[in-house]
mmCIF file of C-alpha atoms in Angstrom:
data_model
loop_
_atom_site.group_PDB
_atom_site.id
_atom_site.type_symbol
_atom_site.label_atom_id
_atom_site.label_comp_id
_atom_site.label_asym_id
_atom_site.label_seq_id
_atom_site.Cartn_x
_atom_site.Cartn_y
_atom_site.Cartn_z
ATOM 1 C CA UNK U 13 224.724 -120.270 103.880
ATOM 2 C CA UNK U 14 223.944 -116.958 105.091
ATOM 3 C CA UNK U 15 223.021 -113.299 102.639
ATOM 4 C CA UNK U 16 221.596 -109.818 103.165
ATOM 5 C CA UNK U 17 218.721 -109.378 101.042
ATOM 6 C CA UNK U 18 217.327 -106.120 100.468
ATOM 7 C CA UNK U 19 213.885 -106.676 100.980
ATOM 8 C CA UNK U 20 212.601 -103.014 99.672
ATOM 9 C CA UNK U 21 213.836 -100.124 99.301
ATOM 10 C CA UNK U 22 214.259 -97.983 102.415
ATOM 11 C CA UNK U 23 216.783 -97.250 104.663
ATOM 12 C CA UNK U 24 219.435 -99.797 106.801
ATOM 13 C CA UNK U 25 216.507 -100.990 108.357
ATOM 14 C CA UNK U 26 215.728 -103.289 104.470
ATOM 15 C CA UNK U 27 219.288 -105.175 104.697
ATOM 16 C CA UNK U 28 217.616 -108.176 106.151
ATOM 17 C CA UNK U 29 219.836 -111.578 106.949
ATOM 18 C CA UNK U 30 218.965 -114.818 104.608
ATOM 19 C CA UNK U 31 219.744 -118.018 103.842
ATOM 20 C CA UNK U 32 220.874 -119.304 100.626
ATOM 21 C CA UNK U 33 221.877 -122.511 99.546
ATOM 22 C CA UNK U 34 225.726 -122.460 99.178
ATOM 23 C CA UNK U 35 227.313 -121.337 95.730
ATOM 24 C CA UNK U 36 228.759 -123.896 93.054
ATOM 25 C CA UNK U 37 231.958 -122.396 90.670
ATOM 26 C CA UNK U 38 230.878 -123.084 87.322
ATOM 27 C CA UNK U 39 233.497 -122.787 84.593
ATOM 28 C CA UNK U 40 235.642 -120.192 84.669
ATOM 29 C CA UNK U 41 234.788 -119.404 87.841
ATOM 30 C CA UNK U 42 235.740 -119.620 91.750
ATOM 31 C CA UNK U 43 234.203 -119.535 94.743
ATOM 32 C CA UNK U 44 235.188 -116.967 97.632
ATOM 33 C CA UNK U 45 234.551 -117.036 100.689
ATOM 34 C CA UNK U 46 233.589 -113.585 101.602
ATOM 35 C CA UNK U 47 236.330 -111.497 104.586
ATOM 36 C CA UNK U 48 235.773 -107.972 103.263
ATOM 37 C CA UNK U 49 232.319 -106.541 101.110
ATOM 38 C CA UNK U 50 232.898 -102.258 101.014
ATOM 39 C CA UNK U 51 229.579 -100.670 101.364
ATOM 40 C CA UNK U 52 229.947 -97.834 99.019
ATOM 41 C CA UNK U 53 227.492 -94.038 98.553
ATOM 42 C CA UNK U 54 225.892 -96.107 95.900
ATOM 43 C CA UNK U 55 224.401 -98.960 97.414
ATOM 44 C CA UNK U 56 222.623 -96.576 99.520
ATOM 45 C CA UNK U 57 221.356 -94.879 96.379
ATOM 46 C CA UNK U 58 220.526 -98.329 94.954
ATOM 47 C CA UNK U 59 218.655 -99.459 97.915
ATOM 48 C CA UNK U 60 217.131 -95.743 98.894
ATOM 49 C CA UNK U 61 214.953 -96.190 95.119
ATOM 50 C CA UNK U 62 216.670 -93.055 94.221
ATOM 51 C CA UNK U 63 218.097 -94.384 91.436
ATOM 52 C CA UNK U 64 216.019 -96.115 89.873
ATOM 53 C CA UNK U 65 216.139 -94.420 86.387
ATOM 54 C CA UNK U 66 219.675 -95.191 86.385
ATOM 55 C CA UNK U 67 219.538 -98.916 87.468
ATOM 56 C CA UNK U 68 216.694 -100.855 87.465
ATOM 57 C CA UNK U 69 217.003 -103.083 90.425
ATOM 58 C CA UNK U 70 213.705 -104.258 92.129
ATOM 59 C CA UNK U 71 213.839 -106.021 95.283
ATOM 60 C CA UNK U 72 214.331 -108.219 96.793
ATOM 61 C CA UNK U 73 218.437 -108.420 95.527
ATOM 62 C CA UNK U 74 221.264 -109.186 97.555
ATOM 63 C CA UNK U 75 223.589 -105.730 97.422
ATOM 64 C CA UNK U 76 227.129 -104.696 97.177
ATOM 65 C CA UNK U 77 229.246 -105.120 94.121
ATOM 66 C CA UNK U 78 232.707 -106.357 95.309
ATOM 67 C CA UNK U 79 234.370 -108.897 97.925
ATOM 68 C CA UNK U 80 237.816 -109.728 99.055
ATOM 69 C CA UNK U 81 237.940 -113.110 101.093
ATOM 70 C CA UNK U 82 239.403 -116.948 99.852
ATOM 71 C CA UNK U 83 239.730 -119.306 97.309
ATOM 72 C CA UNK U 84 237.043 -122.083 98.641
ATOM 73 C CA UNK U 85 236.814 -123.950 95.093
ATOM 74 C CA UNK U 86 237.498 -123.191 91.695
ATOM 75 C CA UNK U 87 235.838 -125.005 88.539
ATOM 76 C CA UNK U 88 236.102 -126.444 85.899
ATOM 77 C CA UNK U 89 238.929 -125.079 83.701
ATOM 78 C CA UNK U 90 240.424 -123.072 86.473
ATOM 79 C CA UNK U 91 243.688 -123.862 88.262
ATOM 80 C CA UNK U 92 243.320 -125.608 91.347
ATOM 81 C CA UNK U 93 246.684 -123.711 92.985
ATOM 82 C CA UNK U 94 244.027 -121.138 93.405
ATOM 83 C CA UNK U 95 242.764 -122.040 96.108
ATOM 84 C CA UNK U 96 243.732 -120.560 99.544
ATOM 85 C CA UNK U 97 244.885 -117.734 97.386
ATOM 86 C CA UNK U 98 243.222 -114.289 99.568
ATOM 87 C CA UNK U 99 241.303 -112.231 96.560
ATOM 88 C CA UNK U 100 239.722 -109.215 95.333
ATOM 89 C CA UNK U 101 237.128 -108.781 92.724
ATOM 90 C CA UNK U 102 233.983 -107.355 91.722
ATOM 91 C CA UNK U 103 230.389 -109.383 91.712
ATOM 92 C CA UNK U 104 229.415 -109.259 88.022
ATOM 93 C CA UNK U 105 226.315 -111.779 88.799
ATOM 94 C CA UNK U 106 224.786 -111.784 92.533
ATOM 95 C CA UNK U 107 226.035 -108.883 95.481
ATOM 96 C CA UNK U 108 229.043 -109.595 97.619
ATOM 97 C CA UNK U 109 226.837 -109.352 100.855
ATOM 98 C CA UNK U 110 227.318 -112.680 101.417
ATOM 99 C CA UNK U 111 229.634 -115.693 103.617
ATOM 100 C CA UNK U 112 230.553 -116.694 99.631
ATOM 101 C CA UNK U 113 230.242 -115.375 96.136
ATOM 102 C CA UNK U 114 230.673 -117.069 92.613
ATOM 103 C CA UNK U 115 233.257 -114.640 90.642
ATOM 104 C CA UNK U 116 234.886 -114.895 87.034
ATOM 105 C CA UNK U 117 238.600 -116.521 87.474
ATOM 106 C CA UNK U 118 239.702 -113.518 85.121
ATOM 107 C CA UNK U 119 238.076 -110.377 87.202
ATOM 108 C CA UNK U 120 240.359 -111.860 90.280
ATOM 109 C CA UNK U 121 242.969 -110.108 91.794
ATOM 110 C CA UNK U 122 245.538 -111.724 94.229
ATOM 111 C CA UNK U 123 246.209 -110.088 97.111
ATOM 112 C CA UNK U 124 250.245 -110.100 97.336
ATOM 113 C CA UNK U 125 251.611 -112.406 100.848
ATOM 114 C CA UNK U 126 252.524 -109.184 102.569
ATOM 115 C CA UNK U 127 249.116 -107.214 102.218
ATOM 116 C CA UNK U 128 246.617 -110.263 103.385
ATOM 117 C CA UNK U 129 244.615 -108.932 105.586
ATOM 118 C CA UNK U 130 240.653 -107.765 106.184
ATOM 119 C CA UNK U 131 241.911 -104.361 106.107
ATOM 120 C CA UNK U 132 243.670 -104.262 103.561
ATOM 121 C CA UNK U 133 241.820 -106.513 101.422
ATOM 122 C CA UNK U 134 239.105 -103.413 102.410
ATOM 123 C CA UNK U 135 241.299 -100.738 101.219
ATOM 124 C CA UNK U 136 242.511 -102.676 97.651
ATOM 125 C CA UNK U 137 238.664 -103.289 97.308
ATOM 126 C CA UNK U 138 237.841 -99.350 97.711
ATOM 127 C CA UNK U 139 240.719 -98.001 96.314
ATOM 128 C CA UNK U 140 241.056 -100.790 93.273
#
């Protein structure tokens, strides 16, 4: 799958497309096919290296702290009826600038049926 990695500290030019293995949901997790990943001001500060005193991140890494999209698979102990459901979630491990993200099922927020869509998913991610 495609991911965006920060290869070194700097501006947007250090965001580089890369390939990674497809993620697999573990126990209590789901895989989300990502349609939206927010770009927060904090992401830009971490990427630039300005926030190293507070966020000890070392390149290379995949940025992003949240995703919105559709559940494509579930891990052990997770209701299979979640497959196909539109959700937003934080990415506790790994970043959000990915095609598919593994997230904990207890961190999912279901997108109401009438709101499903990329622009609404983005609003839910950024406004909480």
